[in-house]
């Protein structure tokens, strides 16, 4: 039933290599969620090529938005606001989504809602669970690794972040060393399930009490291990190396999340970003935090962990309620900082 007080937000996401549009009701219910992936076009280059990404977004954005509305069974007139990723991301890609959102906002006289991509990843959790504040978010994506303390809805405080590579970036680089195709993260995860952590690899704990991360040393250690073994004319066991790498990454992520929860008296953890799809990480979080400490751990299903527009609409609903709107001068900001909504 369509209650008059219901809020329907159209979300648009084009920050990287997915063209996505979705409609979410009241920040909680997904009415439609369309994601067009360009992965196949970027695969042969071993990574995302910005110019190729922009061109793909231009080609499909209109059809993706139309499909999202059609799937939701709504017309643009039923939409209360248009939420779009402002940044961070590839500027040429961001601008395609932003221009589509601006056009709709202008023509149909709807509020334009700017959303930070990471706020979107975090609020994907609102689509699957009730959120009890204060809570901690573990953000692990291709571009970010952060611990974010959220004392109240939409209030972000970054208490730890990576000093070099993001977790997903480290996964993709190590996967490339093992000759896995782009994006290597999911394949490395699969390989790790079949191996044992028999290789000794470092864990960067950094200074005591620091909630920051560092993954570049671990990445170099994997590369050196591969070189040393092949130089000796021996064969590496890729499954075991993947399992060892995964063990080092997940150990530090879970342990630091646990310490942050203890220090800030938080009992719910929400996990966000593409690496939240990682099987080893999901298992360890459940084992250590839920079974070990009785904390509540919320992890979205795989299709809501990777880039999508339902998460942008979910976060956009909070900004809509707080009347955080943008003018038609909105621009794409590649290095946008995470600010409260
Ligand atoms: O959040 P996301 O879709 O895009 C960004 O905003 O960065 O994250 C993509 C990243 C890639 O680095 C990809 O390799 C990684 O998430 N990823 C994984 C898994 N699935 C995706 N990394 C490890 N294990 C996975 N299962
Ligand atoms: Zn993302």
PDB file of N, CA and C in Angstrom, residues 230-325:
ATOM      1  N   UNK A 230      60.176 -18.917  -6.454  1.00  0.00           N
ATOM      2  CA  UNK A 230      60.386 -19.245  -7.887  1.00  0.00           C
ATOM      3  C   UNK A 230      61.872 -19.193  -8.228  1.00  0.00           C
ATOM      4  N   UNK A 231      62.629 -18.299  -7.546  1.00  0.00           N
ATOM      5  CA  UNK A 231      64.078 -18.244  -7.802  1.00  0.00           C
ATOM      6  C   UNK A 231      64.776 -19.520  -7.374  1.00  0.00           C
ATOM      7  N   UNK A 232      64.241 -20.127  -6.345  1.00  0.00           N
ATOM      8  CA  UNK A 232      64.834 -21.402  -5.883  1.00  0.00           C
ATOM      9  C   UNK A 232      64.393 -22.565  -6.784  1.00  0.00           C
ATOM     10  N   UNK A 233      63.599 -22.240  -7.793  1.00  0.00           N
ATOM     11  CA  UNK A 233      63.137 -23.269  -8.717  1.00  0.00           C
ATOM     12  C   UNK A 233      62.025 -24.122  -8.134  1.00  0.00           C
ATOM     13  N   UNK A 234      61.439 -23.639  -7.025  1.00  0.00           N
ATOM     14  CA  UNK A 234      60.346 -24.405  -6.411  1.00  0.00           C
ATOM     15  C   UNK A 234      58.998 -23.834  -6.864  1.00  0.00           C
ATOM     16  N   UNK A 235      57.939 -24.542  -6.573  1.00  0.00           N
ATOM     17  CA  UNK A 235      56.603 -24.082  -6.951  1.00  0.00           C
ATOM     18  C   UNK A 235      55.879 -23.535  -5.726  1.00  0.00           C
ATOM     19  N   UNK A 236      55.163 -22.441  -5.918  1.00  0.00           N
ATOM     20  CA  UNK A 236      54.341 -21.970  -4.801  1.00  0.00           C
ATOM     21  C   UNK A 236      53.015 -22.736  -4.821  1.00  0.00           C
ATOM     22  N   UNK A 237      52.403 -22.784  -3.641  1.00  0.00           N
ATOM     23  CA  UNK A 237      51.057 -23.371  -3.579  1.00  0.00           C
ATOM     24  C   UNK A 237      50.100 -22.175  -3.494  1.00  0.00           C
ATOM     25  N   UNK A 238      49.485 -21.780  -4.626  1.00  0.00           N
ATOM     26  CA  UNK A 238      48.679 -20.543  -4.643  1.00  0.00           C
ATOM     27  C   UNK A 238      47.569 -20.556  -3.598  1.00  0.00           C
ATOM     28  N   UNK A 239      46.941 -21.713  -3.394  1.00  0.00           N
ATOM     29  CA  UNK A 239      45.846 -21.787  -2.407  1.00  0.00           C
ATOM     30  C   UNK A 239      46.354 -21.433  -1.010  1.00  0.00           C
ATOM     31  N   UNK A 240      47.546 -21.965  -0.676  1.00  0.00           N
ATOM     32  CA  UNK A 240      48.095 -21.712   0.662  1.00  0.00           C
ATOM     33  C   UNK A 240      48.545 -20.256   0.819  1.00  0.00           C
ATOM     34  N   UNK A 241      49.113 -19.709  -0.253  1.00  0.00           N
ATOM     35  CA  UNK A 241      49.551 -18.315  -0.177  1.00  0.00           C
ATOM     36  C   UNK A 241      48.326 -17.401  -0.034  1.00  0.00           C
ATOM     37  N   UNK A 242      47.261 -17.707  -0.777  1.00  0.00           N
ATOM     38  CA  UNK A 242      46.019 -16.934  -0.675  1.00  0.00           C
ATOM     39  C   UNK A 242      45.448 -17.042   0.739  1.00  0.00           C
ATOM     40  N   UNK A 243      45.481 -18.242   1.311  1.00  0.00           N
ATOM     41  CA  UNK A 243      44.950 -18.439   2.665  1.00  0.00           C
ATOM     42  C   UNK A 243      45.788 -17.673   3.690  1.00  0.00           C
ATOM     43  N   UNK A 244      47.104 -17.642   3.492  1.00  0.00           N
ATOM     44  CA  UNK A 244      47.992 -16.936   4.426  1.00  0.00           C
ATOM     45  C   UNK A 244      47.733 -15.430   4.354  1.00  0.00           C
ATOM     46  N   UNK A 245      47.604 -14.921   3.132  1.00  0.00           N
ATOM     47  CA  UNK A 245      47.324 -13.488   2.938  1.00  0.00           C
ATOM     48  C   UNK A 245      45.978 -13.133   3.579  1.00  0.00           C
ATOM     49  N   UNK A 246      44.984 -13.944   3.304  1.00  0.00           N
ATOM     50  CA  UNK A 246      43.643 -13.687   3.837  1.00  0.00           C
ATOM     51  C   UNK A 246      43.644 -13.689   5.368  1.00  0.00           C
ATOM     52  N   UNK A 247      44.418 -14.608   5.944  1.00  0.00           N
ATOM     53  CA  UNK A 247      44.516 -14.712   7.399  1.00  0.00           C
ATOM     54  C   UNK A 247      45.104 -13.415   7.988  1.00  0.00           C
ATOM     55  N   UNK A 248      46.178 -12.921   7.361  1.00  0.00           N
ATOM     56  CA  UNK A 248      46.819 -11.691   7.858  1.00  0.00           C
ATOM     57  C   UNK A 248      45.880 -10.493   7.748  1.00  0.00           C
ATOM     58  N   UNK A 249      45.165 -10.385   6.638  1.00  0.00           N
ATOM     59  CA  UNK A 249      44.264  -9.237   6.432  1.00  0.00           C
ATOM     60  C   UNK A 249      43.096  -9.298   7.418  1.00  0.00           C
ATOM     61  N   UNK A 250      42.451 -10.450   7.497  1.00  0.00           N
ATOM     62  CA  UNK A 250      41.230 -10.533   8.304  1.00  0.00           C
ATOM     63  C   UNK A 250      41.550 -10.448   9.801  1.00  0.00           C
ATOM     64  N   UNK A 251      42.716 -10.979  10.197  1.00  0.00           N
ATOM     65  CA  UNK A 251      43.109 -10.927  11.609  1.00  0.00           C
ATOM     66  C   UNK A 251      43.167  -9.469  12.105  1.00  0.00           C
ATOM     67  N   UNK A 252      43.841  -8.621  11.338  1.00  0.00           N
ATOM     68  CA  UNK A 252      44.015  -7.234  11.792  1.00  0.00           C
ATOM     69  C   UNK A 252      42.698  -6.455  11.681  1.00  0.00           C
ATOM     70  N   UNK A 253      41.898  -6.734  10.668  1.00  0.00           N
ATOM     71  CA  UNK A 253      40.605  -6.033  10.529  1.00  0.00           C
ATOM     72  C   UNK A 253      39.690  -6.363  11.704  1.00  0.00           C
ATOM     73  N   UNK A 254      39.591  -7.643  12.015  1.00  0.00           N
ATOM     74  CA  UNK A 254      38.650  -8.071  13.063  1.00  0.00           C
ATOM     75  C   UNK A 254      39.148  -7.639  14.447  1.00  0.00           C
ATOM     76  N   UNK A 255      40.448  -7.782  14.687  1.00  0.00           N
ATOM     77  CA  UNK A 255      40.999  -7.441  15.997  1.00  0.00           C
ATOM     78  C   UNK A 255      40.862  -5.936  16.274  1.00  0.00           C
ATOM     79  N   UNK A 256      41.147  -5.121  15.261  1.00  0.00           N
ATOM     80  CA  UNK A 256      41.037  -3.663  15.486  1.00  0.00           C
ATOM     81  C   UNK A 256      39.576  -3.238  15.637  1.00  0.00           C
ATOM     82  N   UNK A 257      38.678  -3.881  14.897  1.00  0.00           N
ATOM     83  CA  UNK A 257      37.243  -3.573  15.059  1.00  0.00           C
ATOM     84  C   UNK A 257      36.827  -3.914  16.494  1.00  0.00           C
ATOM     85  N   UNK A 258      37.309  -5.059  16.988  1.00  0.00           N
ATOM     86  CA  UNK A 258      36.948  -5.492  18.355  1.00  0.00           C
ATOM     87  C   UNK A 258      37.445  -4.479  19.389  1.00  0.00           C
ATOM     88  N   UNK A 259      38.718  -4.081  19.250  1.00  0.00           N
ATOM     89  CA  UNK A 259      39.280  -3.123  20.217  1.00  0.00           C
ATOM     90  C   UNK A 259      38.528  -1.796  20.177  1.00  0.00           C
ATOM     91  N   UNK A 260      38.165  -1.355  18.976  1.00  0.00           N
ATOM     92  CA  UNK A 260      37.445  -0.079  18.842  1.00  0.00           C
ATOM     93  C   UNK A 260      36.069  -0.182  19.497  1.00  0.00           C
ATOM     94  N   UNK A 261      35.421  -1.343  19.360  1.00  0.00           N
ATOM     95  CA  UNK A 261      34.099  -1.520  19.969  1.00  0.00           C
ATOM     96  C   UNK A 261      34.210  -1.484  21.484  1.00  0.00           C
ATOM     97  N   UNK A 262      35.272  -2.140  21.999  1.00  0.00           N
ATOM     98  CA  UNK A 262      35.470  -2.155  23.450  1.00  0.00           C
ATOM     99  C   UNK A 262      35.737  -0.748  23.966  1.00  0.00           C
ATOM    100  N   UNK A 263      36.646  -0.035  23.287  1.00  0.00           N
ATOM    101  CA  UNK A 263      37.031   1.300  23.756  1.00  0.00           C
ATOM    102  C   UNK A 263      35.866   2.284  23.711  1.00  0.00           C
ATOM    103  N   UNK A 264      34.994   2.149  22.728  1.00  0.00           N
ATOM    104  CA  UNK A 264      33.909   3.132  22.581  1.00  0.00           C
ATOM    105  C   UNK A 264      32.557   2.604  23.060  1.00  0.00           C
ATOM    106  N   UNK A 265      32.577   1.477  23.766  1.00  0.00           N
ATOM    107  CA  UNK A 265      31.326   0.919  24.305  1.00  0.00           C
ATOM    108  C   UNK A 265      30.230   0.762  23.269  1.00  0.00           C
ATOM    109  N   UNK A 266      30.590   0.136  22.176  1.00  0.00           N
ATOM    110  CA  UNK A 266      29.659  -0.065  21.078  1.00  0.00           C
ATOM    111  C   UNK A 266      29.356  -1.553  20.988  1.00  0.00           C
ATOM    112  N   UNK A 267      28.098  -1.900  20.698  1.00  0.00           N
ATOM    113  CA  UNK A 267      27.778  -3.341  20.651  1.00  0.00           C
ATOM    114  C   UNK A 267      27.303  -3.817  19.285  1.00  0.00           C
ATOM    115  N   UNK A 268      27.198  -2.891  18.315  1.00  0.00           N
ATOM    116  CA  UNK A 268      26.826  -3.331  16.956  1.00  0.00           C
ATOM    117  C   UNK A 268      27.891  -2.892  15.963  1.00  0.00           C
ATOM    118  N   UNK A 269      28.297  -3.843  15.109  1.00  0.00           N
ATOM    119  CA  UNK A 269      29.230  -3.539  14.023  1.00  0.00           C
ATOM    120  C   UNK A 269      28.495  -3.700  12.704  1.00  0.00           C
ATOM    121  N   UNK A 270      28.606  -2.695  11.824  1.00  0.00           N
ATOM    122  CA  UNK A 270      28.098  -2.863  10.470  1.00  0.00           C
ATOM    123  C   UNK A 270      29.295  -2.900   9.535  1.00  0.00           C
ATOM    124  N   UNK A 271      29.226  -3.764   8.542  1.00  0.00           N
ATOM    125  CA  UNK A 271      30.361  -3.936   7.639  1.00  0.00           C
ATOM    126  C   UNK A 271      29.953  -3.421   6.270  1.00  0.00           C
ATOM    127  N   UNK A 272      30.886  -2.737   5.598  1.00  0.00           N
ATOM    128  CA  UNK A 272      30.531  -2.050   4.357  1.00  0.00           C
ATOM    129  C   UNK A 272      31.643  -2.147   3.323  1.00  0.00           C
ATOM    130  N   UNK A 273      31.256  -2.120   2.038  1.00  0.00           N
ATOM    131  CA  UNK A 273      32.245  -2.100   0.955  1.00  0.00           C
ATOM    132  C   UNK A 273      32.452  -3.468   0.343  1.00  0.00           C
ATOM    133  N   UNK A 274      33.069  -3.473  -0.832  1.00  0.00           N
ATOM    134  CA  UNK A 274      33.220  -4.704  -1.612  1.00  0.00           C
ATOM    135  C   UNK A 274      33.879  -5.857  -0.872  1.00  0.00           C
ATOM    136  N   UNK A 275      34.873  -5.552  -0.027  1.00  0.00           N
ATOM    137  CA  UNK A 275      35.591  -6.629   0.664  1.00  0.00           C
ATOM    138  C   UNK A 275      34.716  -7.282   1.754  1.00  0.00           C
ATOM    139  N   UNK A 276      33.593  -6.631   2.097  1.00  0.00           N
ATOM    140  CA  UNK A 276      32.652  -7.250   3.043  1.00  0.00           C
ATOM    141  C   UNK A 276      32.062  -8.526   2.451  1.00  0.00           C
ATOM    142  N   UNK A 277      32.248  -8.699   1.118  1.00  0.00           N
ATOM    143  CA  UNK A 277      31.795  -9.943   0.475  1.00  0.00           C
ATOM    144  C   UNK A 277      32.744 -11.099   0.793  1.00  0.00           C
ATOM    145  N   UNK A 278      33.899 -10.786   1.375  1.00  0.00           N
ATOM    146  CA  UNK A 278      34.924 -11.806   1.616  1.00  0.00           C
ATOM    147  C   UNK A 278      34.484 -12.854   2.638  1.00  0.00           C
ATOM    148  N   UNK A 279      34.565 -14.115   2.213  1.00  0.00           N
ATOM    149  CA  UNK A 279      34.057 -15.204   3.034  1.00  0.00           C
ATOM    150  C   UNK A 279      34.843 -15.368   4.339  1.00  0.00           C
ATOM    151  N   UNK A 280      36.176 -15.262   4.213  1.00  0.00           N
ATOM    152  CA  UNK A 280      37.031 -15.406   5.393  1.00  0.00           C
ATOM    153  C   UNK A 280      36.742 -14.318   6.414  1.00  0.00           C
ATOM    154  N   UNK A 281      36.551 -13.091   5.924  1.00  0.00           N
ATOM    155  CA  UNK A 281      36.269 -11.969   6.822  1.00  0.00           C
ATOM    156  C   UNK A 281      34.913 -12.150   7.492  1.00  0.00           C
ATOM    157  N   UNK A 282      33.920 -12.542   6.724  1.00  0.00           N
ATOM    158  CA  UNK A 282      32.570 -12.729   7.285  1.00  0.00           C
ATOM    159  C   UNK A 282      32.585 -13.786   8.388  1.00  0.00           C
ATOM    160  N   UNK A 283      33.295 -14.884   8.111  1.00  0.00           N
ATOM    161  CA  UNK A 283      33.357 -15.966   9.117  1.00  0.00           C
ATOM    162  C   UNK A 283      34.047 -15.502  10.395  1.00  0.00           C
ATOM    163  N   UNK A 284      35.189 -14.822  10.231  1.00  0.00           N
ATOM    164  CA  UNK A 284      35.951 -14.404  11.412  1.00  0.00           C
ATOM    165  C   UNK A 284      35.180 -13.375  12.229  1.00  0.00           C
ATOM    166  N   UNK A 285      34.486 -12.460  11.557  1.00  0.00           N
ATOM    167  CA  UNK A 285      33.694 -11.453  12.274  1.00  0.00           C
ATOM    168  C   UNK A 285      32.610 -12.127  13.103  1.00  0.00           C
ATOM    169  N   UNK A 286      31.945 -13.101  12.495  1.00  0.00           N
ATOM    170  CA  UNK A 286      30.866 -13.813  13.205  1.00  0.00           C
ATOM    171  C   UNK A 286      31.453 -14.590  14.392  1.00  0.00           C
ATOM    172  N   UNK A 287      32.567 -15.302  14.118  1.00  0.00           N
ATOM    173  CA  UNK A 287      33.171 -16.128  15.182  1.00  0.00           C
ATOM    174  C   UNK A 287      33.654 -15.294  16.350  1.00  0.00           C
ATOM    175  N   UNK A 288      34.483 -14.293  16.048  1.00  0.00           N
ATOM    176  CA  UNK A 288      35.149 -13.544  17.118  1.00  0.00           C
ATOM    177  C   UNK A 288      34.185 -12.573  17.795  1.00  0.00           C
ATOM    178  N   UNK A 289      33.435 -11.800  17.008  1.00  0.00           N
ATOM    179  CA  UNK A 289      32.638 -10.730  17.610  1.00  0.00           C
ATOM    180  C   UNK A 289      31.276 -11.211  18.096  1.00  0.00           C
ATOM    181  N   UNK A 290      30.611 -12.036  17.297  1.00  0.00           N
ATOM    182  CA  UNK A 290      29.279 -12.487  17.716  1.00  0.00           C
ATOM    183  C   UNK A 290      29.378 -13.596  18.741  1.00  0.00           C
ATOM    184  N   UNK A 291      30.042 -14.702  18.329  1.00  0.00           N
ATOM    185  CA  UNK A 291      30.105 -15.843  19.252  1.00  0.00           C
ATOM    186  C   UNK A 291      31.033 -15.563  20.414  1.00  0.00           C
ATOM    187  N   UNK A 292      32.170 -14.893  20.135  1.00  0.00           N
ATOM    188  CA  UNK A 292      33.162 -14.647  21.184  1.00  0.00           C
ATOM    189  C   UNK A 292      32.770 -13.559  22.159  1.00  0.00           C
ATOM    190  N   UNK A 293      32.109 -12.493  21.674  1.00  0.00           N
ATOM    191  CA  UNK A 293      31.856 -11.344  22.550  1.00  0.00           C
ATOM    192  C   UNK A 293      30.389 -10.957  22.677  1.00  0.00           C
ATOM    193  N   UNK A 294      29.509 -11.638  21.963  1.00  0.00           N
ATOM    194  CA  UNK A 294      28.083 -11.323  22.067  1.00  0.00           C
ATOM    195  C   UNK A 294      27.691 -10.025  21.389  1.00  0.00           C
ATOM    196  N   UNK A 295      28.574  -9.497  20.524  1.00  0.00           N
ATOM    197  CA  UNK A 295      28.220  -8.288  19.777  1.00  0.00           C
ATOM    198  C   UNK A 295      27.301  -8.653  18.628  1.00  0.00           C
ATOM    199  N   UNK A 296      26.592  -7.638  18.112  1.00  0.00           N
ATOM    200  CA  UNK A 296      25.774  -7.851  16.923  1.00  0.00           C
ATOM    201  C   UNK A 296      26.591  -7.424  15.698  1.00  0.00           C
ATOM    202  N   UNK A 297      26.700  -8.321  14.731  1.00  0.00           N
ATOM    203  CA  UNK A 297      27.435  -8.004  13.508  1.00  0.00           C
ATOM    204  C   UNK A 297      26.465  -8.038  12.325  1.00  0.00           C
ATOM    205  N   UNK A 298      26.356  -6.921  11.625  1.00  0.00           N
ATOM    206  CA  UNK A 298      25.478  -6.854  10.454  1.00  0.00           C
ATOM    207  C   UNK A 298      26.336  -6.773   9.198  1.00  0.00           C
ATOM    208  N   UNK A 299      26.100  -7.686   8.281  1.00  0.00           N
ATOM    209  CA  UNK A 299      26.837  -7.667   7.007  1.00  0.00           C
ATOM    210  C   UNK A 299      25.804  -7.805   5.889  1.00  0.00           C
ATOM    211  N   UNK A 300      25.760  -6.855   4.974  1.00  0.00           N
ATOM    212  CA  UNK A 300      24.773  -6.961   3.888  1.00  0.00           C
ATOM    213  C   UNK A 300      25.065  -8.173   2.995  1.00  0.00           C
ATOM    214  N   UNK A 301      24.046  -8.663   2.269  1.00  0.00           N
ATOM    215  CA  UNK A 301      24.302  -9.717   1.293  1.00  0.00           C
ATOM    216  C   UNK A 301      25.244  -9.201   0.196  1.00  0.00           C
ATOM    217  N   UNK A 302      25.847 -10.138  -0.540  1.00  0.00           N
ATOM    218  CA  UNK A 302      26.907  -9.770  -1.481  1.00  0.00           C
ATOM    219  C   UNK A 302      26.524  -8.642  -2.440  1.00  0.00           C
ATOM    220  N   UNK A 303      25.287  -8.680  -2.992  1.00  0.00           N
ATOM    221  CA  UNK A 303      24.934  -7.669  -3.999  1.00  0.00           C
ATOM    222  C   UNK A 303      24.758  -6.280  -3.395  1.00  0.00           C
ATOM    223  N   UNK A 304      24.647  -6.181  -2.070  1.00  0.00           N
ATOM    224  CA  UNK A 304      24.575  -4.865  -1.438  1.00  0.00           C
ATOM    225  C   UNK A 304      25.925  -4.448  -0.854  1.00  0.00           C
ATOM    226  N   UNK A 305      26.922  -5.367  -0.882  1.00  0.00           N
ATOM    227  CA  UNK A 305      28.281  -5.025  -0.428  1.00  0.00           C
ATOM    228  C   UNK A 305      29.035  -4.312  -1.532  1.00  0.00           C
ATOM    229  N   UNK A 306      28.898  -4.807  -2.764  1.00  0.00           N
ATOM    230  CA  UNK A 306      29.587  -4.156  -3.883  1.00  0.00           C
ATOM    231  C   UNK A 306      28.750  -2.965  -4.344  1.00  0.00           C
ATOM    232  N   UNK A 307      29.326  -2.161  -5.247  1.00  0.00           N
ATOM    233  CA  UNK A 307      28.679  -0.895  -5.607  1.00  0.00           C
ATOM    234  C   UNK A 307      27.265  -1.094  -6.160  1.00  0.00           C
ATOM    235  N   UNK A 308      26.342  -0.292  -5.661  1.00  0.00           N
ATOM    236  CA  UNK A 308      24.943  -0.354  -6.091  1.00  0.00           C
ATOM    237  C   UNK A 308      24.298   0.993  -5.762  1.00  0.00           C
ATOM    238  N   UNK A 309      23.087   1.216  -6.237  1.00  0.00           N
ATOM    239  CA  UNK A 309      22.450   2.515  -6.001  1.00  0.00           C
ATOM    240  C   UNK A 309      21.421   2.459  -4.875  1.00  0.00           C
ATOM    241  N   UNK A 310      21.027   1.255  -4.464  1.00  0.00           N
ATOM    242  CA  UNK A 310      20.085   1.164  -3.341  1.00  0.00           C
ATOM    243  C   UNK A 310      20.732   1.762  -2.092  1.00  0.00           C
ATOM    244  N   UNK A 311      22.043   1.531  -1.948  1.00  0.00           N
ATOM    245  CA  UNK A 311      22.757   2.083  -0.780  1.00  0.00           C
ATOM    246  C   UNK A 311      22.799   3.615  -0.832  1.00  0.00           C
ATOM    247  N   UNK A 312      22.870   4.165  -2.051  1.00  0.00           N
ATOM    248  CA  UNK A 312      22.902   5.632  -2.196  1.00  0.00           C
ATOM    249  C   UNK A 312      21.513   6.197  -1.850  1.00  0.00           C
ATOM    250  N   UNK A 313      20.465   5.484  -2.262  1.00  0.00           N
ATOM    251  CA  UNK A 313      19.106   5.913  -1.926  1.00  0.00           C
ATOM    252  C   UNK A 313      18.861   5.783  -0.418  1.00  0.00           C
ATOM    253  N   UNK A 314      19.418   4.725   0.200  1.00  0.00           N
ATOM    254  CA  UNK A 314      19.231   4.523   1.646  1.00  0.00           C
ATOM    255  C   UNK A 314      19.884   5.659   2.435  1.00  0.00           C
ATOM    256  N   UNK A 315      21.131   5.985   2.100  1.00  0.00           N
ATOM    257  CA  UNK A 315      21.812   7.103   2.776  1.00  0.00           C
ATOM    258  C   UNK A 315      21.126   8.417   2.399  1.00  0.00           C
ATOM    259  N   UNK A 316      20.683   8.518   1.154  1.00  0.00           N
ATOM    260  CA  UNK A 316      20.019   9.739   0.679  1.00  0.00           C
ATOM    261  C   UNK A 316      18.733  10.027   1.436  1.00  0.00           C
ATOM    262  N   UNK A 317      18.076   8.979   1.919  1.00  0.00           N
ATOM    263  CA  UNK A 317      16.838   9.175   2.674  1.00  0.00           C
ATOM    264  C   UNK A 317      17.119   9.918   3.985  1.00  0.00           C
ATOM    265  N   UNK A 318      18.261   9.613   4.605  1.00  0.00           N
ATOM    266  CA  UNK A 318      18.636  10.299   5.850  1.00  0.00           C
ATOM    267  C   UNK A 318      18.912  11.775   5.555  1.00  0.00           C
ATOM    268  N   UNK A 319      19.682  12.021   4.492  1.00  0.00           N
ATOM    269  CA  UNK A 319      19.982  13.401   4.099  1.00  0.00           C
ATOM    270  C   UNK A 319      18.684  14.138   3.731  1.00  0.00           C
ATOM    271  N   UNK A 320      17.755  13.421   3.095  1.00  0.00           N
ATOM    272  CA  UNK A 320      16.462  14.015   2.714  1.00  0.00           C
ATOM    273  C   UNK A 320      15.710  14.458   3.973  1.00  0.00           C
ATOM    274  N   UNK A 321      15.688  13.579   4.982  1.00  0.00           N
ATOM    275  CA  UNK A 321      14.976  13.934   6.221  1.00  0.00           C
ATOM    276  C   UNK A 321      15.639  15.130   6.891  1.00  0.00           C
ATOM    277  N   UNK A 322      16.980  15.223   6.760  1.00  0.00           N
ATOM    278  CA  UNK A 322      17.720  16.345   7.357  1.00  0.00           C
ATOM    279  C   UNK A 322      17.779  17.559   6.421  1.00  0.00           C
ATOM    280  N   UNK A 323      17.090  17.444   5.294  1.00  0.00           N
ATOM    281  CA  UNK A 323      17.061  18.530   4.292  1.00  0.00           C
ATOM    282  C   UNK A 323      18.452  18.959   3.837  1.00  0.00           C
ATOM    283  N   UNK A 324      19.334  17.995   3.672  1.00  0.00           N
ATOM    284  CA  UNK A 324      20.687  18.303   3.157  1.00  0.00           C
ATOM    285  C   UNK A 324      20.650  18.199   1.634  1.00  0.00           C
ATOM    286  N   UNK A 325      20.235  19.275   0.996  1.00  0.00           N
ATOM    287  CA  UNK A 325      20.095  19.263  -0.460  1.00  0.00           C
ATOM    288  C   UNK A 325      21.237  20.021  -1.137  1.00  0.00           C
TER     289      UNK A 325
END
